[in-house]
Coordinates of C-alpha atoms in Angstrom, one line a residue:
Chain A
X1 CA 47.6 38.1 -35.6
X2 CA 46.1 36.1 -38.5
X3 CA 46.0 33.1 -35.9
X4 CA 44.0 34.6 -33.5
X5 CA 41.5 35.8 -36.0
X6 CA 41.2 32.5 -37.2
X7 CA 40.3 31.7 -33.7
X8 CA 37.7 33.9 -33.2
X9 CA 36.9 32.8 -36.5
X10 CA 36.1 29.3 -35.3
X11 CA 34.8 30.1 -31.7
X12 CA 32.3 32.3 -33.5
X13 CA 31.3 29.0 -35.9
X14 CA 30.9 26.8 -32.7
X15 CA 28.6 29.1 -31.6
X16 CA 26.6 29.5 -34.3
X17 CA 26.7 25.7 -34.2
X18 CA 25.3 25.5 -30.8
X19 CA 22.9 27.8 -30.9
X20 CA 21.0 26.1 -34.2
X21 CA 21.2 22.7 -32.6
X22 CA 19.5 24.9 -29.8
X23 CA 16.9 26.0 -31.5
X24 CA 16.7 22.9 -33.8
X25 CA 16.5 21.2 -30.8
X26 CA 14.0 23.1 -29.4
X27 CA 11.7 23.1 -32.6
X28 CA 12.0 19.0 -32.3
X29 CA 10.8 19.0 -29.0
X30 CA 7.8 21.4 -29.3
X31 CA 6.6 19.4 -32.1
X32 CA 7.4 16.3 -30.4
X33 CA 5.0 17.7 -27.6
X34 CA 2.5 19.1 -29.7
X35 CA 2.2 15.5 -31.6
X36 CA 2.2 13.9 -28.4
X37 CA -0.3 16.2 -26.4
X38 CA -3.0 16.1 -30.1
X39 CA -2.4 12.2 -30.1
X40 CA -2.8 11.7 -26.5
X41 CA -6.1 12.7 -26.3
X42 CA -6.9 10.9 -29.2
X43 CA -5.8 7.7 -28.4
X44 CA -7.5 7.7 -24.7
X45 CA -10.3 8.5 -26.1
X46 CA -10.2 5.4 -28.4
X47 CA -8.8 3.1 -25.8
X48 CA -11.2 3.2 -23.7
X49 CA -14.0 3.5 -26.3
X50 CA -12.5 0.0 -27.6
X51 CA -12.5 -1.5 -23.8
X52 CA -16.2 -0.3 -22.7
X53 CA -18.3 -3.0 -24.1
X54 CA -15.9 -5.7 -22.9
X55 CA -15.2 -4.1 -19.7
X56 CA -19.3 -3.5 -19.3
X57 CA -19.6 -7.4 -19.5
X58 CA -18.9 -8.1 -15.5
X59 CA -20.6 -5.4 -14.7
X60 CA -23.9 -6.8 -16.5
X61 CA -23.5 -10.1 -15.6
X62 CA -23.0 -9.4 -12.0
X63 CA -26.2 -7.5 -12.3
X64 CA -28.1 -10.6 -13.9
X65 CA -26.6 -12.6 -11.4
X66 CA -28.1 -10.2 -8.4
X67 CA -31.5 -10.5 -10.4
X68 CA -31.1 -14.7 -10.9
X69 CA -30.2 -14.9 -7.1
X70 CA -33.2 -12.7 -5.5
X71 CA -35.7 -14.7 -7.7
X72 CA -34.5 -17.9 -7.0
X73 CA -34.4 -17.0 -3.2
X74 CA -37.5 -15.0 -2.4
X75 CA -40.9 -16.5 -2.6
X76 CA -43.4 -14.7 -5.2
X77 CA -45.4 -13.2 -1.9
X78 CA -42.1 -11.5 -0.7
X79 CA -41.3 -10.2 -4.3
X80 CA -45.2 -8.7 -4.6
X81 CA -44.4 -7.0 -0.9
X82 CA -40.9 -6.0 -2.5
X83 CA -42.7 -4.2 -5.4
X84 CA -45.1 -3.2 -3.0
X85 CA -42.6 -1.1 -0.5
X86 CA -40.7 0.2 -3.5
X87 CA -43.8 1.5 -4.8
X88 CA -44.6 3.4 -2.1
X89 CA -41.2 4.9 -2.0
X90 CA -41.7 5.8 -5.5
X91 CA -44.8 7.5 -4.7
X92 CA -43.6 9.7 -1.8
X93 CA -40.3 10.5 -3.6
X94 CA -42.6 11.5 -6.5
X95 CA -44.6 14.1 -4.2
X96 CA -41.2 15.1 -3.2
X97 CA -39.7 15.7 -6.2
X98 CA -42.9 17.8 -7.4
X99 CA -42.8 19.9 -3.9
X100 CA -39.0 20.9 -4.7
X101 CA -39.4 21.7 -8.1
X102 CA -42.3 24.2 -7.3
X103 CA -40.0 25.6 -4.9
X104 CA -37.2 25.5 -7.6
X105 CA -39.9 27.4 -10.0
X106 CA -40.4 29.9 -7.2
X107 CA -36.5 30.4 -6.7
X108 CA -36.6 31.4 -10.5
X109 CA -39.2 34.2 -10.2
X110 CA -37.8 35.4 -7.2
X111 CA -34.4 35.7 -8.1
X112 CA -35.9 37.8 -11.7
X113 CA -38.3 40.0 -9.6
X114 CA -34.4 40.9 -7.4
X115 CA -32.7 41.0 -11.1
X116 CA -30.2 38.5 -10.0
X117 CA -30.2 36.7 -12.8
X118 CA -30.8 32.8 -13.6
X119 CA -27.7 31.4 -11.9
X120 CA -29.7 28.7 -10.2
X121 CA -32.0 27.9 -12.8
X122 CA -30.0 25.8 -15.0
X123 CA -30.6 22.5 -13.8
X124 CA -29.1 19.6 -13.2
X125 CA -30.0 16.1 -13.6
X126 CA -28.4 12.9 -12.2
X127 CA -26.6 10.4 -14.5
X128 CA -25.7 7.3 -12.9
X129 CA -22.4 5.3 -13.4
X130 CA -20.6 2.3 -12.6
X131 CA -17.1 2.2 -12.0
X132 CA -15.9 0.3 -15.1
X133 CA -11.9 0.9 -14.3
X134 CA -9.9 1.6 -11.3
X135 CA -6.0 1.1 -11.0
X136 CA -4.9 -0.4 -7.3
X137 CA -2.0 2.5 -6.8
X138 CA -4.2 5.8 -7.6
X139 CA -7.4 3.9 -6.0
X140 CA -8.2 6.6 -4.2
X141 CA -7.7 9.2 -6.8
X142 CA -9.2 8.7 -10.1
X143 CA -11.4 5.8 -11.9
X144 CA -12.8 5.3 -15.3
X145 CA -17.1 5.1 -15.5
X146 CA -19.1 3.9 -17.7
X147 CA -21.2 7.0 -19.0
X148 CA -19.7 9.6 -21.8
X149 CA -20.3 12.3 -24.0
X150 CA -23.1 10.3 -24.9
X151 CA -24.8 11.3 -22.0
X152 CA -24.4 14.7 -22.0
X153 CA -20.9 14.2 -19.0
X154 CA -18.9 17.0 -20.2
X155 CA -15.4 17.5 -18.3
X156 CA -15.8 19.9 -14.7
X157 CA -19.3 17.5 -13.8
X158 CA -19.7 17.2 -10.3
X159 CA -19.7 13.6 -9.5
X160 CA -21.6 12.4 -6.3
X161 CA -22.4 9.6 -4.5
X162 CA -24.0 7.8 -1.6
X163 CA -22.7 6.2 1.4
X164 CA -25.6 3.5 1.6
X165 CA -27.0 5.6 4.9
X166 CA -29.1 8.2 3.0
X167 CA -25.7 10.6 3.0
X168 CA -25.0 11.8 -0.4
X169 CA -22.1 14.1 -1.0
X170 CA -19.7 15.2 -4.0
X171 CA -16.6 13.2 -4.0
X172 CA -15.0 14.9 -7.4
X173 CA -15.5 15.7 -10.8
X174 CA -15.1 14.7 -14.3
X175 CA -11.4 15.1 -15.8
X176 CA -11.8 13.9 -19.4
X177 CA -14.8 12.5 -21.5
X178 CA -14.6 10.1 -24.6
X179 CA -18.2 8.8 -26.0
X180 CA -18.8 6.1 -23.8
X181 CA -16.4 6.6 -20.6
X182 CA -15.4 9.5 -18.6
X183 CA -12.5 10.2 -16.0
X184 CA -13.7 11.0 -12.7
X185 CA -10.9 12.6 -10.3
X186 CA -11.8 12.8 -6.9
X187 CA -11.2 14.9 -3.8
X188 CA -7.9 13.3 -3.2
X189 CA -6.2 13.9 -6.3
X190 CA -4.3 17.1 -7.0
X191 CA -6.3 17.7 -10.7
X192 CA -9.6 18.1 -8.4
X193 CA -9.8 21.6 -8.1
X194 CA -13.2 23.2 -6.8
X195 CA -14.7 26.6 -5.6
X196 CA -16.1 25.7 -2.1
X197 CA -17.9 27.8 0.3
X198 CA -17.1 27.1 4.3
X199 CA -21.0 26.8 5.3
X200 CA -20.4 28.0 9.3
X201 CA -18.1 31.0 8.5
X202 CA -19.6 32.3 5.0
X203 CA -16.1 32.2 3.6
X204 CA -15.2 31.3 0.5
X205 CA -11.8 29.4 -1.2
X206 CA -10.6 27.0 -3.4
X207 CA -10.2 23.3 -2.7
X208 CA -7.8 21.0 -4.0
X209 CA -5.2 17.9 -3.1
X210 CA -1.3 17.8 -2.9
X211 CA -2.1 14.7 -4.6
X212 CA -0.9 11.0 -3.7
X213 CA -4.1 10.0 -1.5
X214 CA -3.1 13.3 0.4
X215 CA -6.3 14.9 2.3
X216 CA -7.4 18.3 0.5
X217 CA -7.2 21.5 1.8
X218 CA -9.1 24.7 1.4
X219 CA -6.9 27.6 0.3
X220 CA -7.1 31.2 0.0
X221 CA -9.1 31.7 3.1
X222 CA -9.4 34.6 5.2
X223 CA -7.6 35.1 8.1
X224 CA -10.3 36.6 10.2
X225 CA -12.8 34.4 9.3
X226 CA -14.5 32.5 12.6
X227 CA -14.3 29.1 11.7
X228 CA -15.0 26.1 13.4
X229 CA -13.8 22.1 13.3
X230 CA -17.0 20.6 11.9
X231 CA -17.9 23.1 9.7
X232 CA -19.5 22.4 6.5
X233 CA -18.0 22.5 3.7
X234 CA -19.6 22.6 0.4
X235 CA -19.9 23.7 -3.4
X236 CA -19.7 27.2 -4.1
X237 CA -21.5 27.3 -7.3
X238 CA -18.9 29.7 -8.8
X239 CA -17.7 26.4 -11.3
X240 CA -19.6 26.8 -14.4
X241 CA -20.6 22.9 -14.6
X242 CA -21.0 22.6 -10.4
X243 CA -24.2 22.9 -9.0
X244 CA -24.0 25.3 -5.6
X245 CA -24.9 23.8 -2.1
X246 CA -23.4 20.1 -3.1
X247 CA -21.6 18.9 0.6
X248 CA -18.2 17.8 0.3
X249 CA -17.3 17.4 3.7
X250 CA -16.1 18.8 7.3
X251 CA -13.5 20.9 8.5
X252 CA -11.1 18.9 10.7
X253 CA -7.6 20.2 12.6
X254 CA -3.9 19.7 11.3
X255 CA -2.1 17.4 12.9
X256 CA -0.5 20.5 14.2
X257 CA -4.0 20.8 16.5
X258 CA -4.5 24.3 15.0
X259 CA -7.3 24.8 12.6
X260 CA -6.5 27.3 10.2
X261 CA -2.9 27.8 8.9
X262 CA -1.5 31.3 8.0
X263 CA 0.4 31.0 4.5
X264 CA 2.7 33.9 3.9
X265 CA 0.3 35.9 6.9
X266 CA -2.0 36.6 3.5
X267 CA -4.4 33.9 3.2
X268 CA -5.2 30.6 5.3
X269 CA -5.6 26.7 4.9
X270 CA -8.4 24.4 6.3
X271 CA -7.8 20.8 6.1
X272 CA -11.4 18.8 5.0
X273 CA -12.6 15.1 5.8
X274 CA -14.4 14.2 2.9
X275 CA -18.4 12.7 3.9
X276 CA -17.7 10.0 1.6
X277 CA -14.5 8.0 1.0
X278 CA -14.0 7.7 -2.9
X279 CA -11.9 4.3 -2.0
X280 CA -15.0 2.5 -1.0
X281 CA -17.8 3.8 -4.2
X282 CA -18.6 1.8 -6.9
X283 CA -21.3 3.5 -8.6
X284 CA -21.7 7.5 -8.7
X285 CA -24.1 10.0 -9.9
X286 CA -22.9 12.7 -12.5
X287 CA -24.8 16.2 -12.1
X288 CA -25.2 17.3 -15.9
X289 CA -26.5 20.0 -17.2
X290 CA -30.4 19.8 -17.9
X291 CA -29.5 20.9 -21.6
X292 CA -26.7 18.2 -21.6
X293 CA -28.9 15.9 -20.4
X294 CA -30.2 14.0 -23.8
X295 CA -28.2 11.6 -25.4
X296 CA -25.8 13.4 -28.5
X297 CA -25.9 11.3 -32.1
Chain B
X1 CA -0.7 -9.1 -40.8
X2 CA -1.6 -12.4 -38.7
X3 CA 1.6 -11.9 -36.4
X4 CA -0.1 -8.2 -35.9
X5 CA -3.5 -9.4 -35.2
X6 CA -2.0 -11.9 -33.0
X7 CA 0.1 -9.7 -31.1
X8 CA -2.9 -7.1 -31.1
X9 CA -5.3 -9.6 -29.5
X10 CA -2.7 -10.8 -26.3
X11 CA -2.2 -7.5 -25.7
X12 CA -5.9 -6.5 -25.5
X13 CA -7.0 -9.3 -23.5
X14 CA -3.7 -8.8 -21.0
X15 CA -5.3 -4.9 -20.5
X16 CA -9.0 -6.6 -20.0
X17 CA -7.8 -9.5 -17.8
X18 CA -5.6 -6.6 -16.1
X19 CA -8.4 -4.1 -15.8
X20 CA -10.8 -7.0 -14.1
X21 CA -8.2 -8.3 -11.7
X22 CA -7.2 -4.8 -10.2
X23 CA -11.5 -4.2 -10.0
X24 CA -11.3 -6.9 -7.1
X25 CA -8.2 -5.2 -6.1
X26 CA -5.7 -8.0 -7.3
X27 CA -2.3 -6.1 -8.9
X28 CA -1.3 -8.6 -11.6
X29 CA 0.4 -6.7 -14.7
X30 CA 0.0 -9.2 -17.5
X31 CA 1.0 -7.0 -20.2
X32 CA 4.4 -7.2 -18.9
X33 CA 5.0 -10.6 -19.8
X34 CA 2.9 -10.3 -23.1
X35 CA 5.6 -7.7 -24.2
X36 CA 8.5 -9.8 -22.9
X37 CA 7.1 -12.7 -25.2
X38 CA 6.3 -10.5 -28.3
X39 CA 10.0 -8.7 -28.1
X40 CA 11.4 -11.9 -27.8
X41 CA 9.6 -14.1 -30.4
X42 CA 8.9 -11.2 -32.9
X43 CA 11.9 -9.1 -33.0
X44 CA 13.0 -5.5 -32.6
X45 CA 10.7 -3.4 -34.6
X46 CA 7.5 -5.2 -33.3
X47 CA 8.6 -5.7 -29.6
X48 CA 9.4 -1.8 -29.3
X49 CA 6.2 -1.1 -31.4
X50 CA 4.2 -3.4 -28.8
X51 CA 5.7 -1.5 -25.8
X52 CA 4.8 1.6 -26.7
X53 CA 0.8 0.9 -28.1
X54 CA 0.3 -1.3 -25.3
X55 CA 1.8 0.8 -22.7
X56 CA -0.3 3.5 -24.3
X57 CA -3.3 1.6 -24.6
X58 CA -3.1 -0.2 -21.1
X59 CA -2.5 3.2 -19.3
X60 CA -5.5 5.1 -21.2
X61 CA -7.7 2.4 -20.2
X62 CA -7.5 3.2 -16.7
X63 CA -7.5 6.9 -16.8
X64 CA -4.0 8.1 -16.3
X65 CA -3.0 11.4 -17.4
X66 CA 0.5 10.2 -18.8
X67 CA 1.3 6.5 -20.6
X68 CA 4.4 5.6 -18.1
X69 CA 3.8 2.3 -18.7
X70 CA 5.1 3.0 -22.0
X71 CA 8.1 3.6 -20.8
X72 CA 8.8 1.4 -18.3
X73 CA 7.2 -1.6 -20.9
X74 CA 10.3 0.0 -23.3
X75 CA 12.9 -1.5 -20.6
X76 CA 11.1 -5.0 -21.3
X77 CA 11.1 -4.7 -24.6
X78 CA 15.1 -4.4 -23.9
X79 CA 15.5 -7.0 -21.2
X80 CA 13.7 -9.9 -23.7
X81 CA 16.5 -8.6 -26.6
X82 CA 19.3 -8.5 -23.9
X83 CA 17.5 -12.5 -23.2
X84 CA 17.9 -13.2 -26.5
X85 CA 21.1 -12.5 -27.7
X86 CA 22.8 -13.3 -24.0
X87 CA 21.2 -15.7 -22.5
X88 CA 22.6 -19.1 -24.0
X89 CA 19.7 -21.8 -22.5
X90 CA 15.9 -21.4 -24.3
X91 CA 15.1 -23.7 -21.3
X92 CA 10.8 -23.0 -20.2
X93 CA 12.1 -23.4 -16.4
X94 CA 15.1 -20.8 -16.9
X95 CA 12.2 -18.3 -17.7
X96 CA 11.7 -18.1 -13.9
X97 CA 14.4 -15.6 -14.2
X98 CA 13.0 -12.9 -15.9
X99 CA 9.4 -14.0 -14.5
X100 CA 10.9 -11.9 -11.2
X101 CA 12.8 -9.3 -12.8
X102 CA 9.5 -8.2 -15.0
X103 CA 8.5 -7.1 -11.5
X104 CA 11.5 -5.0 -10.5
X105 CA 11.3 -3.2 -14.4
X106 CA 8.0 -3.1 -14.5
X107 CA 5.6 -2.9 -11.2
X108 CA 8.2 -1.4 -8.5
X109 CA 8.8 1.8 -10.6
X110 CA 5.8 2.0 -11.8
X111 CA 3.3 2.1 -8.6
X112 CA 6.2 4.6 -7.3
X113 CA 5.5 6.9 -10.2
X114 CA 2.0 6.8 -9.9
X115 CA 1.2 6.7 -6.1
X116 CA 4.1 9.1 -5.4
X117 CA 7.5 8.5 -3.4
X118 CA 6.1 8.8 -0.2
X119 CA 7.0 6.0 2.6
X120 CA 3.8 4.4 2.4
X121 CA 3.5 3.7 -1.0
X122 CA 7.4 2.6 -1.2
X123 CA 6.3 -0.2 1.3
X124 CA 2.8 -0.9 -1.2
X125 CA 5.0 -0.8 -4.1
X126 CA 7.5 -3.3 -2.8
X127 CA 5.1 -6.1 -0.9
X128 CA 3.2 -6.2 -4.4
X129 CA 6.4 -6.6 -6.2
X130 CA 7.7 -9.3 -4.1
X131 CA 3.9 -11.6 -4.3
X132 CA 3.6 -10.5 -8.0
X133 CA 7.5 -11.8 -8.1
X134 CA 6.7 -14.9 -6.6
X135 CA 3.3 -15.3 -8.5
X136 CA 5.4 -14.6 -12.0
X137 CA 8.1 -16.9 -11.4
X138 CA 5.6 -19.7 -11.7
X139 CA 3.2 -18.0 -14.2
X140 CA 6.0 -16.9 -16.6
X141 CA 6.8 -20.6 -18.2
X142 CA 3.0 -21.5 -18.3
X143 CA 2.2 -18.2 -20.1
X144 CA 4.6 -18.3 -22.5
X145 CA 3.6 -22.3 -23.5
X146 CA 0.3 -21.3 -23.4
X147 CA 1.4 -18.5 -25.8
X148 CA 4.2 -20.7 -27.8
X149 CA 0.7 -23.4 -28.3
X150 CA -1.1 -20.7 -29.8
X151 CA 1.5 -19.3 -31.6
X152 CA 2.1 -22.8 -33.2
X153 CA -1.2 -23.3 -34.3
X154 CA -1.3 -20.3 -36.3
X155 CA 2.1 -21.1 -38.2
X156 CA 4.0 -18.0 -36.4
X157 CA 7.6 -18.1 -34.6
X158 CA 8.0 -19.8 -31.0
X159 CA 9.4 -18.8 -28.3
X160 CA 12.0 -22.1 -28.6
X161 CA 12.5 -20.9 -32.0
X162 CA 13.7 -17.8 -31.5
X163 CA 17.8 -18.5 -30.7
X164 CA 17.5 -20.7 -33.3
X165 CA 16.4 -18.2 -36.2
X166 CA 18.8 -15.4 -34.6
X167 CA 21.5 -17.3 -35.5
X168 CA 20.1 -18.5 -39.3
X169 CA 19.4 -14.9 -39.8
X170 CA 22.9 -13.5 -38.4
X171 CA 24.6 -16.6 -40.2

């Protein structure tokens, strides 16, 4: 009798043991992560921070080298027609810019006179970047620029950019910021999450990547909604820091030829083409806030 | 301090040289070696310490969301001691050897970890670790003379030395 006893005796010790060195365990690791998660961002921030001027030094001197090259080509009559043209580009992009912005200012009062509140009239301004870093297996997916919390990038920024034919169109947003760099993610990585709007259909869903170079696809769709391959997909608006109406790209089949894929027989899937392929950009446009927009001290 | 600074500097300009290299879309992972060297030349503590800052610092600088480079620069670290204390010739040519095998620690599970397991990136991962293999086994003894000349200069260990002060020290 007194054996068994001091069995239980001991079984109930081990157990005690295991379950401190459980919970001791446990307590290790969650502050273990916590230290990690606080230092992480800590130490990206100043990595890059460090790199930027150094990493900036290519990118200027290819720029001098552009500028060194077109003057020791062009004769001064083609530069003075040069300035010339651009001038006149200036000027019409000017009257441009003045016609939209009364139209903008016109958008404002209507939308108070409906009581619809001021949704589109916080602006957004343009801050242009240069891809400063970009690793060769995640290419496609995310790259480091050369603009920060300096000027006013602030992480959810819509990032967009041009194909050289006049096409401009978002291709992601910004993932984290330290003062001189940010992370931009783009439309093929699975951290790129956006509200989008399928223009044809008036549906609305959430975009976002499987990740790996993988082409996104629009989620939580409506099964009855008519939609179309070719259809236009762009920015909802319903992201705080994304401005509404941005293109993103088209609606394309499966390789399954059908168009919209039933999930569960609750909501459907639309695969995109992005307008612009992220692999081929090398300088982007970050939509910031218009109160964002001046340089922080 | 200077062994620190030293260490400090190869590392950064490894992540630089790195960073303008894969811009043009060249993969050539220069820390690798730079780790190799430092674990080998200054011991435990700072080889291990090197892996993990550089690793950190290296995969911070291009925007990752987790520092695997850490970790895989951790098995380097441990293949330069498992160098050291096993491998009997401190021959430059013989460095060859772990010129190709920085490629299979380093690069192979790497670019699988970061552009996922999928069959298309297996084949990416391996092609670039077979050129960079080829590339390393010739760049390996010229970086680590280059590095032992430097090294020398400044008064601190050599990568010849090494064997040589493992034994004073164990003896």
């Amino acid at each position: 009798m007194k054996d068994f006893r001091d069995d239980d005796t001991l079984l109930n010790e081990h157990r005690k043991k295991l379950l401190s060195s459980i919970l001791g365990g446990a307590v290790v690791f969650a502050i273990l992560a916590g230290t990690y998660y606080s230092l992480r961002e800590t130490f990206e921030r100043a990595s890059r921070d460090f790199l930027s001027p150094y990493l900036n030094l290519p990118l200027k001197a290819a720029e001098t080298g552009r500028k060194a090259t077109l003057y020791a080509t062009s004769s001064r009559t083609e530069l003075a027609s040069a300035l010339l043209k651009s001038e006149r580009e200036n000027r019409t992009l000017r009257a441009r810019n003045a016609l939209l912005e009364s139209t903008l200012e016109e958008n404002r009062k209507f939308r108070s006179l409906l009581h619809l509140g001021n949704r589109n009239s916080r602006d957004n301004r343009p801050v242009f970047a240069e891809v400063l870093a970009r690793a060769v297996p995640t290419w496609r997916e995310r790259f480091v620029i050369n603009r920060g919390k300096m000027d006013g990038i602030a992480p959810g920024n819509a990032v967009i950019a041009s194909d050289g034919r006049g096409h401009v169109a978002m291709i992601g947003q910004i993932r984290s910021v330290s003062r001189y760099t940010a992370v931009v993610v783009t439309l093929f990585s699975e951290d790129c999450r956006i509200s989008v709007e399928i223009a044809g259909a008036g549906e609305f869903g959430g975009m976002e990547s499987s990740g790996n170079g993988d082409v996104p696809v629009v989620k939580y769709l409506s099964l009855g909604g008519k939609y179309k391959a070719g259809d236009l997909v762009k920015t909802s608006g319903i992201s705080p820091r994304t401005p509404k109406g941005l293109p993103i790209g088209r609606v394309t089949p499966f390789p399954s030829g059908r168009l919209l894929e039933s999930k569960d027989r609750i909501y459907g899937e639309l695969k995109i083409l992005p307008l612009i392929d992220p692999a081929a950009v090398s300088s982007v446009a970050v939509c910031v806030a218009a109160e964002d927009t001046g340089r922080k001290k | 301090m200077i062994r620190f600074l030293s260490v400090s500097f190869f590392i950064v300009l490894s992540v630089i040289a790195e960073i303008m290299l894969a811009d043009l879309g060249i993969v050539f992972p220069l820390i690798a070696p730079v780790i190799f060297y430092t674990a080998y030349v200054s011991g435990f503590f700072s080889g291990i310490t090197a892996a993990v800052a550089g690793g950190m610092f290296h995969d911070f600088a291009f925007g990752f969301n987790h520092p695997w480079s850490a970790f895989f620069l951790l098995t380097v670290a441990g293949f330069a001691f498992l160098w050291l204390y096993r491998m009997e010739s401190t021959s430059i040519p013989a460095l060859m050897i772990p010129g190709v095998l920085l490629t299979i620690l380093y690069l192979f599970p790497l670019t699988l970890i970061l552009g996922g397991f999928g069959l298309e990136n297996l084949i990416r991962a391996f092609s670039d670790s077979v050129v960079c293999a080829m590339v390393f086994s010739v760049f390996m003894p010229v970086l680590i003379i280059l590095l032992d000349s430097v090294n020398e200069r400044i008064g601190l260990g050599v990568y010849g030395d090494a064997k040589e002060r493992l034994v004073r020290k164990s003896s």
